Amino acid sequence: MTGTPNTDASCGWDQAVFSCGRCGAQHTATTEADYLKAVGVHGDAHAVWDRLNPIERDGFVSILRIALSAPDLVAELLVVADQQHQTEDGR
């Protein structure tokens, strides 16, 4: 992970590039808060990925691709899940 903030004090924070040493992903942030968020979220993503076996990874990525391309579908899936949960609790 490397950060390269602007060193010109008259300009303040310009941007920083986060480079992951594990996977090579790069994120550019224009504020310190955004940089810290990018580093934290990326680290969390690695933590989740590391817990999954190869079959789970494939399934998880497939579900994410569908879900992220169809937010309305995700909302309806959550409605269905909540209804199923309520039905199961009411038995």
PDB file of C-alpha atoms in Angstrom:
ATOM      1  CA  MET A   1       0.000   0.000   0.000  1.00  0.00           C
ATOM      2  CA  THR A   2       1.428   3.315  -0.964  1.00  0.00           C
ATOM      3  CA  GLY A   3       0.141   6.836  -0.668  1.00  0.00           C
ATOM      4  CA  THR A   4       1.488   9.715  -2.677  1.00  0.00           C
ATOM      5  CA  PRO A   5      -0.103  12.885  -1.358  1.00  0.00           C
ATOM      6  CA  ASN A   6       0.832  16.231  -2.852  1.00  0.00           C
ATOM      7  CA  THR A   7       3.835  17.616  -0.977  1.00  0.00           C
ATOM      8  CA  ASP A   8       3.188  21.256  -1.939  1.00  0.00           C
ATOM      9  CA  ALA A   9       1.953  22.751   1.349  1.00  0.00           C
ATOM     10  CA  SER A  10       0.264  25.652  -0.425  1.00  0.00           C
ATOM     11  CA  CYS A  11      -2.142  23.264  -2.148  1.00  0.00           C
ATOM     12  CA  GLY A  12      -2.836  20.864   0.692  1.00  0.00           C
ATOM     13  CA  TRP A  13      -4.087  17.361  -0.051  1.00  0.00           C
ATOM     14  CA  ASP A  14      -4.174  16.722  -3.800  1.00  0.00           C
ATOM     15  CA  GLN A  15      -4.615  12.994  -4.216  1.00  0.00           C
ATOM     16  CA  ALA A  16      -3.244   9.689  -3.042  1.00  0.00           C
ATOM     17  CA  VAL A  17      -3.039   6.361  -4.805  1.00  0.00           C
ATOM     18  CA  PHE A  18      -3.665   3.190  -2.859  1.00  0.00           C
ATOM     19  CA  SER A  19      -1.871   0.209  -4.440  1.00  0.00           C
ATOM     20  CA  CYS A  20      -2.577  -3.224  -2.992  1.00  0.00           C
ATOM     21  CA  GLY A  21       0.528  -5.340  -2.578  1.00  0.00           C
ATOM     22  CA  ARG A  22      -1.524  -8.560  -2.718  1.00  0.00           C
ATOM     23  CA  CYS A  23      -3.582  -8.156  -5.883  1.00  0.00           C
ATOM     24  CA  GLY A  24      -2.298  -5.018  -7.576  1.00  0.00           C
ATOM     25  CA  ALA A  25      -5.578  -3.111  -7.407  1.00  0.00           C
ATOM     26  CA  GLN A  26      -5.229   0.659  -7.399  1.00  0.00           C
ATOM     27  CA  HIS A  27      -7.593   3.319  -6.107  1.00  0.00           C
ATOM     28  CA  THR A  28      -7.064   7.059  -6.327  1.00  0.00           C
ATOM     29  CA  ALA A  29      -8.550   9.231  -3.591  1.00  0.00           C
ATOM     30  CA  THR A  30      -8.795  12.993  -3.452  1.00  0.00           C
ATOM     31  CA  THR A  31      -9.337  13.259   0.291  1.00  0.00           C
ATOM     32  CA  GLU A  32      -7.701  11.579   3.232  1.00  0.00           C
ATOM     33  CA  ALA A  33     -11.079  10.223   4.356  1.00  0.00           C
ATOM     34  CA  ASP A  34     -11.673   8.633   0.940  1.00  0.00           C
ATOM     35  CA  TYR A  35      -8.170   7.142   0.981  1.00  0.00           C
ATOM     36  CA  LEU A  36      -8.689   5.604   4.425  1.00  0.00           C
ATOM     37  CA  LYS A  37     -12.076   4.267   3.349  1.00  0.00           C
ATOM     38  CA  ALA A  38     -10.581   2.690   0.192  1.00  0.00           C
ATOM     39  CA  VAL A  39      -7.817   1.020   2.196  1.00  0.00           C
ATOM     40  CA  GLY A  40     -10.277  -0.310   4.782  1.00  0.00           C
ATOM     41  CA  VAL A  41     -12.861  -1.578   2.298  1.00  0.00           C
ATOM     42  CA  HIS A  42     -10.208  -3.244   0.158  1.00  0.00           C
ATOM     43  CA  GLY A  43      -8.715  -4.938   3.208  1.00  0.00           C
ATOM     44  CA  ASP A  44     -12.182  -6.162   4.207  1.00  0.00           C
ATOM     45  CA  ALA A  45     -12.706  -7.533   0.687  1.00  0.00           C
ATOM     46  CA  HIS A  46      -9.493  -9.548   0.996  1.00  0.00           C
ATOM     47  CA  ALA A  47     -10.615 -10.848   4.404  1.00  0.00           C
ATOM     48  CA  VAL A  48     -13.930 -12.089   2.959  1.00  0.00           C
ATOM     49  CA  TRP A  49     -12.225 -13.556  -0.121  1.00  0.00           C
ATOM     50  CA  ASP A  50      -9.712 -15.424   2.043  1.00  0.00           C
ATOM     51  CA  ARG A  51     -12.504 -17.149   3.992  1.00  0.00           C
ATOM     52  CA  LEU A  52     -14.109 -18.610   0.861  1.00  0.00           C
ATOM     53  CA  ASN A  53     -13.064 -21.775  -0.920  1.00  0.00           C
ATOM     54  CA  PRO A  54     -12.833 -21.717  -4.758  1.00  0.00           C
ATOM     55  CA  ILE A  55     -16.399 -22.996  -5.274  1.00  0.00           C
ATOM     56  CA  GLU A  56     -17.807 -20.425  -2.834  1.00  0.00           C
ATOM     57  CA  ARG A  57     -15.778 -17.682  -4.548  1.00  0.00           C
ATOM     58  CA  ASP A  58     -17.224 -18.538  -7.960  1.00  0.00           C
ATOM     59  CA  GLY A  59     -20.772 -18.598  -6.609  1.00  0.00           C
ATOM     60  CA  PHE A  60     -20.335 -15.406  -4.616  1.00  0.00           C
ATOM     61  CA  VAL A  61     -18.894 -13.506  -7.574  1.00  0.00           C
ATOM     62  CA  SER A  62     -21.689 -14.760  -9.829  1.00  0.00           C
ATOM     63  CA  ILE A  63     -24.320 -13.566  -7.358  1.00  0.00           C
ATOM     64  CA  LEU A  64     -22.591 -10.195  -6.951  1.00  0.00           C
ATOM     65  CA  ARG A  65     -22.474  -9.659 -10.724  1.00  0.00           C
ATOM     66  CA  ILE A  66     -26.203 -10.286 -11.005  1.00  0.00           C
ATOM     67  CA  ALA A  67     -27.086  -8.270  -7.906  1.00  0.00           C
ATOM     68  CA  LEU A  68     -24.984  -5.249  -8.790  1.00  0.00           C
ATOM     69  CA  SER A  69     -26.428  -5.117 -12.292  1.00  0.00           C
ATOM     70  CA  ALA A  70     -30.034  -5.288 -11.050  1.00  0.00           C
ATOM     71  CA  PRO A  71     -30.705  -3.306  -7.844  1.00  0.00           C
ATOM     72  CA  ASP A  72     -34.479  -3.822  -8.206  1.00  0.00           C
ATOM     73  CA  LEU A  73     -33.920  -7.573  -8.219  1.00  0.00           C
ATOM     74  CA  VAL A  74     -31.906  -7.315  -5.007  1.00  0.00           C
ATOM     75  CA  ALA A  75     -34.682  -5.331  -3.339  1.00  0.00           C
ATOM     76  CA  GLU A  76     -37.248  -7.971  -4.321  1.00  0.00           C
ATOM     77  CA  LEU A  77     -34.991 -10.813  -3.186  1.00  0.00           C
ATOM     78  CA  LEU A  78     -34.771  -9.141   0.215  1.00  0.00           C
ATOM     79  CA  VAL A  79     -38.571  -8.868   0.335  1.00  0.00           C
ATOM     80  CA  VAL A  80     -38.866 -12.574  -0.485  1.00  0.00           C
ATOM     81  CA  ALA A  81     -36.231 -13.451   2.122  1.00  0.00           C
ATOM     82  CA  ASP A  82     -37.996 -11.392   4.783  1.00  0.00           C
ATOM     83  CA  GLN A  83     -41.335 -12.996   3.940  1.00  0.00           C
ATOM     84  CA  GLN A  84     -39.823 -16.476   4.113  1.00  0.00           C
ATOM     85  CA  HIS A  85     -38.184 -15.663   7.436  1.00  0.00           C
ATOM     86  CA  GLN A  86     -41.498 -14.395   8.856  1.00  0.00           C
ATOM     87  CA  THR A  87     -43.319 -17.484   7.562  1.00  0.00           C
ATOM     88  CA  GLU A  88     -40.759 -19.798   9.117  1.00  0.00           C
ATOM     89  CA  ASP A  89     -40.951 -17.961  12.443  1.00  0.00           C
ATOM     90  CA  GLY A  90     -44.747 -18.201  12.435  1.00  0.00           C
ATOM     91  CA  ARG A  91     -44.853 -21.982  12.095  1.00  0.00           C
TER      92      ARG A  91
END
